mmCIF file of C-alpha atoms and ligand atoms in Angstrom:
data_model
loop_
_atom_site.group_PDB
_atom_site.id
_atom_site.type_symbol
_atom_site.label_atom_id
_atom_site.label_comp_id
_atom_site.label_asym_id
_atom_site.label_seq_id
_atom_site.Cartn_x
_atom_site.Cartn_y
_atom_site.Cartn_z
ATOM 1 C CA MET A 1 14.849 -15.645 -18.838
ATOM 2 C CA LYS A 2 15.112 -14.536 -22.472
ATOM 3 C CA ARG A 3 12.250 -12.600 -24.028
ATOM 4 C CA GLU A 4 11.523 -15.292 -26.617
ATOM 5 C CA ASN A 5 11.077 -17.865 -23.851
ATOM 6 C CA ILE A 6 8.332 -15.905 -22.131
ATOM 7 C CA ARG A 7 5.004 -16.728 -23.708
ATOM 8 C CA ARG A 8 2.597 -17.038 -20.819
ATOM 9 C CA ILE A 9 2.521 -14.929 -17.728
ATOM 10 C CA ALA A 10 0.306 -14.872 -14.646
ATOM 11 C CA VAL A 11 -0.784 -11.793 -12.722
ATOM 12 C CA PHE A 12 -2.324 -11.636 -9.258
ATOM 13 C CA THR A 13 -3.058 -9.278 -6.393
ATOM 14 C CA SER A 14 -2.190 -10.248 -2.854
ATOM 15 C CA GLY A 15 -2.300 -8.903 0.714
ATOM 16 C CA GLY A 16 -4.448 -5.887 1.586
ATOM 17 C CA ASP A 17 -6.295 -4.495 -1.411
ATOM 18 C CA ALA A 18 -5.398 -0.986 -2.547
ATOM 19 C CA PRO A 19 -7.270 1.416 -4.854
ATOM 20 C CA GLY A 20 -5.478 1.347 -8.207
ATOM 21 C CA MET A 21 -4.742 -2.383 -8.207
ATOM 22 C CA ASN A 22 -7.267 -2.775 -11.023
ATOM 23 C CA ALA A 23 -5.491 -0.142 -13.089
ATOM 24 C CA ALA A 24 -2.276 -2.115 -12.613
ATOM 25 C CA VAL A 25 -3.932 -5.398 -13.651
ATOM 26 C CA ARG A 26 -5.332 -3.654 -16.727
ATOM 27 C CA ALA A 27 -1.897 -2.273 -17.647
ATOM 28 C CA VAL A 28 -0.267 -5.687 -17.244
ATOM 29 C CA VAL A 29 -2.891 -7.465 -19.349
ATOM 30 C CA ARG A 30 -2.903 -4.866 -22.126
ATOM 31 C CA THR A 31 0.890 -4.526 -22.296
ATOM 32 C CA ALA A 32 1.233 -8.296 -22.361
ATOM 33 C CA ALA A 33 -1.404 -8.581 -25.099
ATOM 34 C CA TRP A 34 0.402 -5.899 -27.123
ATOM 35 C CA ASN A 35 3.530 -8.068 -26.851
ATOM 36 C CA LYS A 36 1.547 -11.161 -27.912
ATOM 37 C CA LEU A 37 1.832 -12.893 -24.537
ATOM 38 C CA HIS A 38 -0.913 -15.005 -23.031
ATOM 39 C CA VAL A 39 -2.028 -13.803 -19.616
ATOM 40 C CA TYR A 40 -3.675 -15.726 -16.795
ATOM 41 C CA GLY A 41 -5.201 -13.961 -13.818
ATOM 42 C CA ILE A 42 -4.916 -15.835 -10.527
ATOM 43 C CA GLU A 43 -7.760 -15.216 -8.102
ATOM 44 C CA ARG A 44 -7.124 -14.452 -4.415
ATOM 45 C CA GLY A 45 -3.352 -14.222 -4.748
ATOM 46 C CA TYR A 46 -1.257 -17.089 -3.456
ATOM 47 C CA GLU A 47 -4.396 -18.842 -2.200
ATOM 48 C CA GLY A 48 -5.663 -19.123 -5.771
ATOM 49 C CA MET A 49 -2.245 -20.247 -6.958
ATOM 50 C CA ILE A 50 -2.391 -23.109 -4.436
ATOM 51 C CA ASP A 51 -5.979 -24.033 -5.343
ATOM 52 C CA GLY A 52 -5.583 -23.630 -9.094
ATOM 53 C CA HIS A 53 -7.936 -20.678 -9.618
ATOM 54 C CA PHE A 54 -6.522 -19.405 -12.878
ATOM 55 C CA LYS A 55 -8.448 -17.647 -15.644
ATOM 56 C CA ARG A 56 -7.369 -16.510 -19.062
ATOM 57 C CA MET A 57 -7.419 -12.707 -19.386
ATOM 58 C CA GLU A 58 -7.606 -10.903 -22.679
ATOM 59 C CA ARG A 59 -7.642 -7.228 -23.557
ATOM 60 C CA ARG A 60 -11.406 -6.857 -23.222
ATOM 61 C CA ASP A 61 -11.482 -8.604 -19.832
ATOM 62 C CA VAL A 62 -9.913 -5.562 -18.252
ATOM 63 C CA ALA A 63 -12.224 -3.009 -19.852
ATOM 64 C CA ASN A 64 -14.081 -0.696 -17.472
ATOM 65 C CA ILE A 65 -12.024 -1.467 -14.375
ATOM 66 C CA ILE A 66 -9.517 1.396 -14.242
ATOM 67 C CA GLN A 67 -11.928 3.485 -12.149
ATOM 68 C CA ARG A 68 -12.877 0.757 -9.680
ATOM 69 C CA GLY A 69 -11.483 0.328 -6.168
ATOM 70 C CA GLY A 70 -10.700 -3.097 -4.709
ATOM 71 C CA THR A 71 -9.325 -5.751 -7.018
ATOM 72 C CA VAL A 72 -11.237 -7.684 -9.667
ATOM 73 C CA LEU A 73 -8.812 -10.560 -9.112
ATOM 74 C CA ARG A 74 -9.710 -10.464 -5.405
ATOM 75 C CA THR A 75 -7.035 -10.956 -2.803
ATOM 76 C CA ALA A 76 -6.038 -12.827 0.344
ATOM 77 C CA ARG A 77 -3.340 -13.102 2.962
ATOM 78 C CA SER A 78 -2.173 -16.704 2.533
ATOM 79 C CA MET A 79 -0.832 -18.666 5.473
ATOM 80 C CA ARG A 80 -0.629 -21.817 3.365
ATOM 81 C CA PHE A 81 1.887 -20.207 1.004
ATOM 82 C CA MET A 82 4.236 -19.860 3.969
ATOM 83 C CA THR A 83 4.526 -23.651 4.088
ATOM 84 C CA PRO A 84 6.659 -25.744 1.690
ATOM 85 C CA GLU A 85 3.593 -27.941 0.992
ATOM 86 C CA GLY A 86 1.513 -24.934 -0.047
ATOM 87 C CA ARG A 87 4.245 -23.632 -2.321
ATOM 88 C CA ALA A 88 4.650 -27.079 -3.908
ATOM 89 C CA MET A 89 0.941 -27.111 -4.797
ATOM 90 C CA ALA A 90 1.254 -23.592 -6.230
ATOM 91 C CA ALA A 91 4.251 -24.633 -8.326
ATOM 92 C CA ASP A 92 2.321 -27.623 -9.698
ATOM 93 C CA HIS A 93 -0.462 -25.327 -10.895
ATOM 94 C CA LEU A 94 1.915 -22.863 -12.540
ATOM 95 C CA LYS A 95 3.456 -25.826 -14.352
ATOM 96 C CA ALA A 96 0.053 -27.197 -15.361
ATOM 97 C CA TYR A 97 -0.850 -23.825 -16.906
ATOM 98 C CA ASP A 98 2.596 -23.544 -18.483
ATOM 99 C CA ILE A 99 3.294 -20.191 -16.834
ATOM 100 C CA ASP A 100 6.766 -18.797 -17.597
ATOM 101 C CA ALA A 101 6.726 -15.796 -15.241
ATOM 102 C CA CYS A 102 4.532 -14.009 -12.691
ATOM 103 C CA ILE A 103 3.638 -10.439 -11.888
ATOM 104 C CA ALA A 104 2.719 -10.020 -8.218
ATOM 105 C CA ILE A 105 0.880 -6.877 -7.145
ATOM 106 C CA GLY A 106 1.039 -6.299 -3.385
ATOM 107 C CA GLY A 107 3.165 -5.258 -0.462
ATOM 108 C CA ASN A 108 5.966 -6.575 1.690
ATOM 109 C CA GLY A 109 4.369 -9.976 2.448
ATOM 110 C CA THR A 110 3.625 -10.506 -1.239
ATOM 111 C CA PHE A 111 7.213 -9.771 -2.258
ATOM 112 C CA THR A 112 8.579 -11.963 0.532
ATOM 113 C CA GLY A 113 6.493 -14.863 -0.771
ATOM 114 C CA ALA A 114 7.617 -14.152 -4.329
ATOM 115 C CA LYS A 115 11.279 -14.145 -3.345
ATOM 116 C CA VAL A 116 11.126 -17.458 -1.459
ATOM 117 C CA PHE A 117 9.046 -19.111 -4.171
ATOM 118 C CA SER A 118 11.106 -17.920 -7.142
ATOM 119 C CA GLU A 119 14.284 -19.145 -5.453
ATOM 120 C CA GLU A 120 12.752 -22.553 -4.739
ATOM 121 C CA TYR A 121 11.174 -23.083 -8.152
ATOM 122 C CA ASP A 122 13.193 -20.851 -10.465
ATOM 123 C CA ILE A 123 10.211 -18.911 -11.771
ATOM 124 C CA PRO A 124 10.837 -15.240 -12.625
ATOM 125 C CA PHE A 125 8.724 -12.725 -10.702
ATOM 126 C CA ILE A 126 8.301 -8.981 -10.959
ATOM 127 C CA GLY A 127 6.684 -7.228 -7.999
ATOM 128 C CA VAL A 128 4.398 -4.228 -8.391
ATOM 129 C CA PRO A 129 4.065 -2.199 -5.161
ATOM 130 C CA GLY A 130 0.402 -2.070 -4.203
ATOM 131 C CA THR A 131 -0.351 -1.110 -0.614
ATOM 132 C CA ILE A 132 -1.974 1.932 0.903
ATOM 133 C CA ASP A 133 0.790 2.060 3.545
ATOM 134 C CA ASN A 134 3.494 3.348 1.151
ATOM 135 C CA ASP A 135 6.024 1.477 3.254
ATOM 136 C CA LEU A 136 8.001 -0.273 0.515
ATOM 137 C CA TYR A 137 11.647 0.535 -0.009
ATOM 138 C CA GLY A 138 12.647 1.234 -3.638
ATOM 139 C CA THR A 139 9.695 3.364 -4.646
ATOM 140 C CA ASP A 140 8.634 6.861 -3.678
ATOM 141 C CA TYR A 141 4.974 5.882 -3.825
ATOM 142 C CA THR A 142 2.922 2.700 -3.764
ATOM 143 C CA ILE A 143 -0.410 2.136 -5.488
ATOM 144 C CA GLY A 144 -3.334 3.152 -3.258
ATOM 145 C CA PHE A 145 -1.481 5.514 -0.956
ATOM 146 C CA ASP A 146 -2.734 8.706 -2.568
ATOM 147 C CA THR A 147 -6.350 7.518 -2.558
ATOM 148 C CA ALA A 148 -6.131 6.439 1.091
ATOM 149 C CA VAL A 149 -4.681 9.809 2.095
ATOM 150 C CA ASN A 150 -7.429 11.645 0.213
ATOM 151 C CA THR A 151 -10.055 9.537 1.989
ATOM 152 C CA ALA A 152 -8.454 10.184 5.377
ATOM 153 C CA ILE A 153 -8.231 13.932 4.709
ATOM 154 C CA GLU A 154 -11.893 14.046 3.768
ATOM 155 C CA ALA A 155 -12.720 12.323 7.057
ATOM 156 C CA VAL A 156 -10.544 14.689 9.099
ATOM 157 C CA ASP A 157 -12.177 17.695 7.385
ATOM 158 C CA LYS A 158 -15.528 16.436 8.658
ATOM 159 C CA ILE A 159 -14.259 15.738 12.147
ATOM 160 C CA ARG A 160 -12.839 19.266 12.283
ATOM 161 C CA ASP A 161 -16.333 20.693 11.854
ATOM 162 C CA THR A 162 -17.675 18.935 14.903
ATOM 163 C CA ALA A 163 -14.443 19.381 16.905
ATOM 164 C CA ASP A 164 -14.627 23.116 16.208
ATOM 165 C CA SER A 165 -18.306 23.362 17.105
ATOM 166 C CA HIS A 166 -17.811 21.657 20.491
ATOM 167 C CA ASN A 167 -14.272 22.841 21.356
ATOM 168 C CA ARG A 168 -13.188 19.238 21.531
ATOM 169 C CA LEU A 169 -9.989 17.256 21.181
ATOM 170 C CA PHE A 170 -10.056 14.428 18.624
ATOM 171 C CA PHE A 171 -7.564 11.626 18.116
ATOM 172 C CA VAL A 172 -8.044 10.312 14.607
ATOM 173 C CA GLU A 173 -6.420 6.997 13.810
ATOM 174 C CA VAL A 174 -5.416 6.279 10.244
ATOM 175 C CA MET A 175 -4.046 3.031 8.804
ATOM 176 C CA GLY A 176 -0.385 2.092 8.618
ATOM 177 C CA ARG A 177 0.524 -1.178 10.252
ATOM 178 C CA HIS A 178 4.138 -0.214 10.916
ATOM 179 C CA SER A 179 4.323 3.013 9.061
ATOM 180 C CA GLY A 180 3.424 6.669 9.483
ATOM 181 C CA TYR A 181 3.199 7.741 5.846
ATOM 182 C CA ILE A 182 -0.582 7.926 5.710
ATOM 183 C CA ALA A 183 -0.656 9.733 9.066
ATOM 184 C CA LEU A 184 1.982 12.280 8.108
ATOM 185 C CA HIS A 185 0.462 13.150 4.746
ATOM 186 C CA THR A 186 -3.045 13.230 6.218
ATOM 187 C CA ALA A 187 -1.902 15.569 8.992
ATOM 188 C CA ILE A 188 -0.170 17.940 6.584
ATOM 189 C CA GLY A 189 -3.057 17.866 4.123
ATOM 190 C CA SER A 190 -5.729 18.421 6.746
ATOM 191 C CA GLY A 191 -3.879 20.961 8.859
ATOM 192 C CA ALA A 192 -3.972 18.768 11.960
ATOM 193 C CA SER A 193 -2.598 20.079 15.258
ATOM 194 C CA SER A 194 -0.175 17.217 15.630
ATOM 195 C CA VAL A 195 0.790 13.867 14.138
ATOM 196 C CA LEU A 196 2.048 10.800 15.978
ATOM 197 C CA ILE A 197 3.876 8.173 13.917
ATOM 198 C CA PRO A 198 5.956 5.094 14.712
ATOM 199 C CA GLU A 199 9.043 6.587 13.043
ATOM 200 C CA ALA A 200 9.323 9.607 15.372
ATOM 201 C CA GLU A 201 9.612 9.972 19.131
ATOM 202 C CA THR A 202 6.420 10.876 20.965
ATOM 203 C CA ASN A 203 6.708 12.743 24.221
ATOM 204 C CA ILE A 204 3.289 12.688 25.885
ATOM 205 C CA GLU A 205 4.185 15.425 28.369
ATOM 206 C CA ASP A 206 5.228 17.719 25.495
ATOM 207 C CA LEU A 207 1.967 16.925 23.718
ATOM 208 C CA LYS A 208 -0.080 17.831 26.807
ATOM 209 C CA THR A 209 1.847 21.104 27.173
ATOM 210 C CA VAL A 210 1.243 22.016 23.531
ATOM 211 C CA LEU A 211 -2.473 21.296 23.837
ATOM 212 C CA ARG A 212 -2.768 23.391 27.014
ATOM 213 C CA LYS A 213 -0.835 26.265 25.437
ATOM 214 C CA ASN A 214 -2.986 26.073 22.311
ATOM 215 C CA LYS A 215 -6.090 26.336 24.442
ATOM 216 C CA ALA A 216 -4.654 29.241 26.447
ATOM 217 C CA ARG A 217 -3.993 31.224 23.260
ATOM 218 C CA GLY A 218 -7.472 30.656 21.875
ATOM 219 C CA LYS A 219 -7.102 27.459 19.816
ATOM 220 C CA LEU A 220 -10.116 25.785 21.366
ATOM 221 C CA PHE A 221 -10.229 22.528 19.423
ATOM 222 C CA SER A 222 -7.556 20.166 18.189
ATOM 223 C CA VAL A 223 -7.327 17.234 15.833
ATOM 224 C CA ILE A 224 -4.393 14.892 16.327
ATOM 225 C CA VAL A 225 -3.669 12.281 13.675
ATOM 226 C CA VAL A 226 -2.269 9.012 15.041
ATOM 227 C CA ALA A 227 -0.855 6.158 12.972
ATOM 228 C CA GLU A 228 -2.412 2.772 13.670
ATOM 229 C CA GLY A 229 1.069 1.341 14.281
ATOM 230 C CA HIS A 230 2.032 3.937 16.895
ATOM 231 C CA HIS A 231 3.802 2.223 19.799
ATOM 232 C CA LEU A 232 1.481 3.701 22.435
ATOM 233 C CA GLY A 233 -1.423 1.718 21.012
ATOM 234 C CA GLY A 234 -2.818 3.896 18.262
ATOM 235 C CA ALA A 235 -5.352 6.646 18.920
ATOM 236 C CA ALA A 236 -7.055 4.829 21.811
ATOM 237 C CA GLY A 237 -3.736 4.261 23.577
ATOM 238 C CA VAL A 238 -2.643 7.875 23.258
ATOM 239 C CA SER A 239 -6.047 9.200 24.274
ATOM 240 C CA ALA A 240 -6.017 7.018 27.409
ATOM 241 C CA LEU A 241 -2.776 8.644 28.506
ATOM 242 C CA ILE A 242 -4.122 12.152 28.095
ATOM 243 C CA LYS A 243 -7.830 12.116 28.684
ATOM 244 C CA ASP A 244 -7.925 12.677 32.456
ATOM 245 C CA GLU A 245 -5.725 15.763 32.396
ATOM 246 C CA LEU A 246 -7.470 17.257 29.398
ATOM 247 C CA ALA A 247 -10.976 16.176 30.341
ATOM 248 C CA SER A 248 -12.274 19.712 29.739
ATOM 249 C CA MET A 249 -11.616 19.187 25.995
ATOM 250 C CA GLU A 250 -13.789 16.046 26.041
ATOM 251 C CA PRO A 251 -11.280 13.879 24.118
ATOM 252 C CA LYS A 252 -12.787 11.609 21.460
ATOM 253 C CA VAL A 253 -11.286 8.800 19.391
ATOM 254 C CA THR A 254 -12.181 8.131 15.757
ATOM 255 C CA VAL A 255 -10.712 5.182 13.861
ATOM 256 C CA ILE A 256 -11.155 5.638 10.123
ATOM 257 C CA GLY A 257 -10.195 2.019 9.458
ATOM 258 C CA HIS A 258 -10.994 0.151 6.253
ATOM 259 C CA LEU A 259 -12.772 3.108 4.663
ATOM 260 C CA GLN A 260 -9.241 4.062 3.626
ATOM 261 C CA ARG A 261 -8.871 0.896 1.584
ATOM 262 C CA GLY A 262 -11.875 1.401 -0.667
ATOM 263 C CA GLY A 263 -13.214 3.832 -3.210
ATOM 264 C CA ALA A 264 -12.316 4.928 -6.709
ATOM 265 C CA PRO A 265 -8.591 5.489 -7.149
ATOM 266 C CA THR A 266 -7.408 9.071 -7.552
ATOM 267 C CA ALA A 267 -5.888 10.236 -10.820
ATOM 268 C CA LEU A 268 -2.415 9.929 -9.278
ATOM 269 C CA ASP A 269 -3.029 6.298 -8.333
ATOM 270 C CA ARG A 270 -4.488 5.419 -11.728
ATOM 271 C CA VAL A 271 -1.507 6.874 -13.552
ATOM 272 C CA LEU A 272 1.025 5.394 -11.125
ATOM 273 C CA ALA A 273 -0.587 1.939 -11.348
ATOM 274 C CA SER A 274 -0.728 2.118 -15.153
ATOM 275 C CA ARG A 275 2.945 3.048 -15.371
ATOM 276 C CA LEU A 276 4.090 0.389 -12.899
ATOM 277 C CA GLY A 277 1.986 -2.373 -14.473
ATOM 278 C CA HIS A 278 3.132 -1.445 -17.990
ATOM 279 C CA HIS A 279 6.811 -1.326 -17.066
ATOM 280 C CA ALA A 280 6.599 -4.530 -15.032
ATOM 281 C CA VAL A 281 5.850 -6.391 -18.272
ATOM 282 C CA ASN A 282 8.499 -4.464 -20.191
ATOM 283 C CA ARG A 283 11.172 -5.212 -17.592
ATOM 284 C CA LEU A 284 10.232 -8.881 -17.578
ATOM 285 C CA LEU A 285 10.662 -8.978 -21.341
ATOM 286 C CA GLU A 286 14.018 -7.218 -20.988
ATOM 287 C CA GLY A 287 15.172 -10.149 -18.852
ATOM 288 C CA GLU A 288 14.811 -8.705 -15.346
ATOM 289 C CA GLU A 289 13.488 -10.969 -12.637
ATOM 290 C CA ASN A 290 12.913 -11.129 -8.903
ATOM 291 C CA VAL A 291 12.806 -7.379 -8.567
ATOM 292 C CA ALA A 292 10.137 -4.921 -7.529
ATOM 293 C CA ILE A 293 9.339 -2.129 -9.903
ATOM 294 C CA GLY A 294 9.122 1.345 -8.447
ATOM 295 C CA ILE A 295 9.096 5.025 -9.151
ATOM 296 C CA VAL A 296 11.849 7.316 -7.875
ATOM 297 C CA ASN A 297 11.914 11.001 -8.797
ATOM 298 C CA ASP A 298 9.348 10.208 -11.484
ATOM 299 C CA ASN A 299 11.581 7.612 -13.150
ATOM 300 C CA ILE A 300 10.952 3.880 -13.287
ATOM 301 C CA PHE A 301 13.464 1.811 -11.321
ATOM 302 C CA THR A 302 13.714 -1.771 -10.142
ATOM 303 C CA CYS A 303 14.923 -2.952 -6.768
ATOM 304 C CA PRO A 304 15.840 -6.575 -5.907
ATOM 305 C CA PHE A 305 13.219 -8.257 -3.700
ATOM 306 C CA GLU A 306 15.916 -8.807 -1.095
ATOM 307 C CA GLU A 307 16.386 -5.028 -0.659
ATOM 308 C CA SER A 308 12.772 -4.111 -1.077
ATOM 309 C CA ILE A 309 11.673 -6.391 1.774
ATOM 310 C CA THR A 310 14.520 -5.801 4.200
ATOM 311 C CA LYS A 311 15.338 -2.101 3.889
ATOM 312 C CA GLN A 312 13.226 0.432 5.725
ATOM 313 C CA LYS A 313 11.757 3.426 3.952
ATOM 314 C CA GLN A 314 11.569 6.347 6.372
ATOM 315 C CA PRO A 315 9.384 9.435 6.025
ATOM 316 C CA ARG A 316 11.617 12.440 5.426
ATOM 317 C CA GLU A 317 12.724 14.226 8.616
ATOM 318 C CA ALA A 318 12.119 17.555 6.899
ATOM 319 C CA LEU A 319 8.488 16.652 6.293
ATOM 320 C CA ILE A 320 7.952 15.652 9.923
ATOM 321 C CA ARG A 321 9.504 18.939 11.060
ATOM 322 C CA MET A 322 7.476 20.939 8.579
ATOM 323 C CA ALA A 323 4.247 19.334 9.827
ATOM 324 C CA SER A 324 4.959 20.581 13.332
ATOM 325 C CA ILE A 325 5.969 24.078 12.172
ATOM 326 C CA LEU A 326 2.795 24.475 10.120
ATOM 327 C CA ALA A 327 0.674 23.399 13.092
ATOM 328 C CA ILE A 328 1.751 26.241 15.416
HETATM 329 O O1 F6P B 1 -1.303 -3.153 4.602
HETATM 330 C C1 F6P B 1 -2.399 -2.352 4.427
HETATM 331 C C2 F6P B 1 -3.255 -2.324 5.665
HETATM 332 O O2 F6P B 1 -4.429 -1.623 5.358
HETATM 333 C C3 F6P B 1 -2.589 -1.757 6.919
HETATM 334 O O3 F6P B 1 -2.575 -0.357 6.929
HETATM 335 C C4 F6P B 1 -3.422 -2.366 8.005
HETATM 336 O O4 F6P B 1 -2.690 -2.458 9.197
HETATM 337 C C5 F6P B 1 -3.727 -3.732 7.459
HETATM 338 O O5 F6P B 1 -3.635 -3.634 6.048
HETATM 339 C C6 F6P B 1 -5.083 -4.275 7.827
HETATM 340 O O6 F6P B 1 -5.190 -5.560 7.320
HETATM 341 P P1 F6P B 1 -6.534 -6.405 7.280
HETATM 342 O O7 F6P B 1 -7.440 -5.758 6.280
HETATM 343 O O8 F6P B 1 -6.093 -7.763 6.862
HETATM 344 O O9 F6P B 1 -7.092 -6.340 8.651
#
């Protein structure tokens, strides 16, 4: 769609919230205002689009939100948007508000919905990657990942204190539905003994041997970071396979859970979200559509929704290897 034909845009957040989403909303609203566009915020993502929960957003409406976690637009995982009837209702509301294009902030499910919808109703979308999991192809980092990793590292630091005091073995589960990014970065950043992620083979016998050897050479406590999506059933599953043989280390399981989704975004997330939100509007005005914006080697790129939702982003082998070398 040509720049001069875009006068009104809508922005929404969808799927799991991620710290920094507010900074992205702010950047979209302010960049749009600077370009004399009218912006509507849709509450609760696709759910609000279906129910017609639209509100006009001006420059001042996004004041004082850059530092806040969560999303002021609120969010939801919409089952109704997966149905043709739900999407038809959403399309009616976009038409009623005269919306020319949408900016969708979220993860894989959000972009999948955007792709299907924009093909059905010919409405341009730009996706902004917002998910703590960092599992989207086409961008080195997603909004919220850095904050989540910092939160997880802070938690592991605390668990280390008690693990050390009692000579215990802890399995700490971090989020990542299908992805080990949070686990890998948390393990490296907290100096964990080992990290178990869905993207790499886990040999339980090798893990037991390492833990026994560690103990024999005077490493009396261990913290193992496990990704939620690990195929053995997360931290509880792995612990169950080990606990009888290593009962002397009194294995414990800690699930950090949704703590990782909240809190003030880090500086990295604020800047990333501001850049992605700003360039999402710019790219829309340059005529791009149905792409996700991303950052690769510190440059802004776009990636078609089709690729972004189907291609797998894998943690770098070298990083996985380094984590194990640094844990010796
Ligand atoms: O996608 C982000 C994420 O936090 C995943 O890491 C996790 O598996 C999932 O969302 C949890 O979703 P919900 O908050 O809907 O339970």
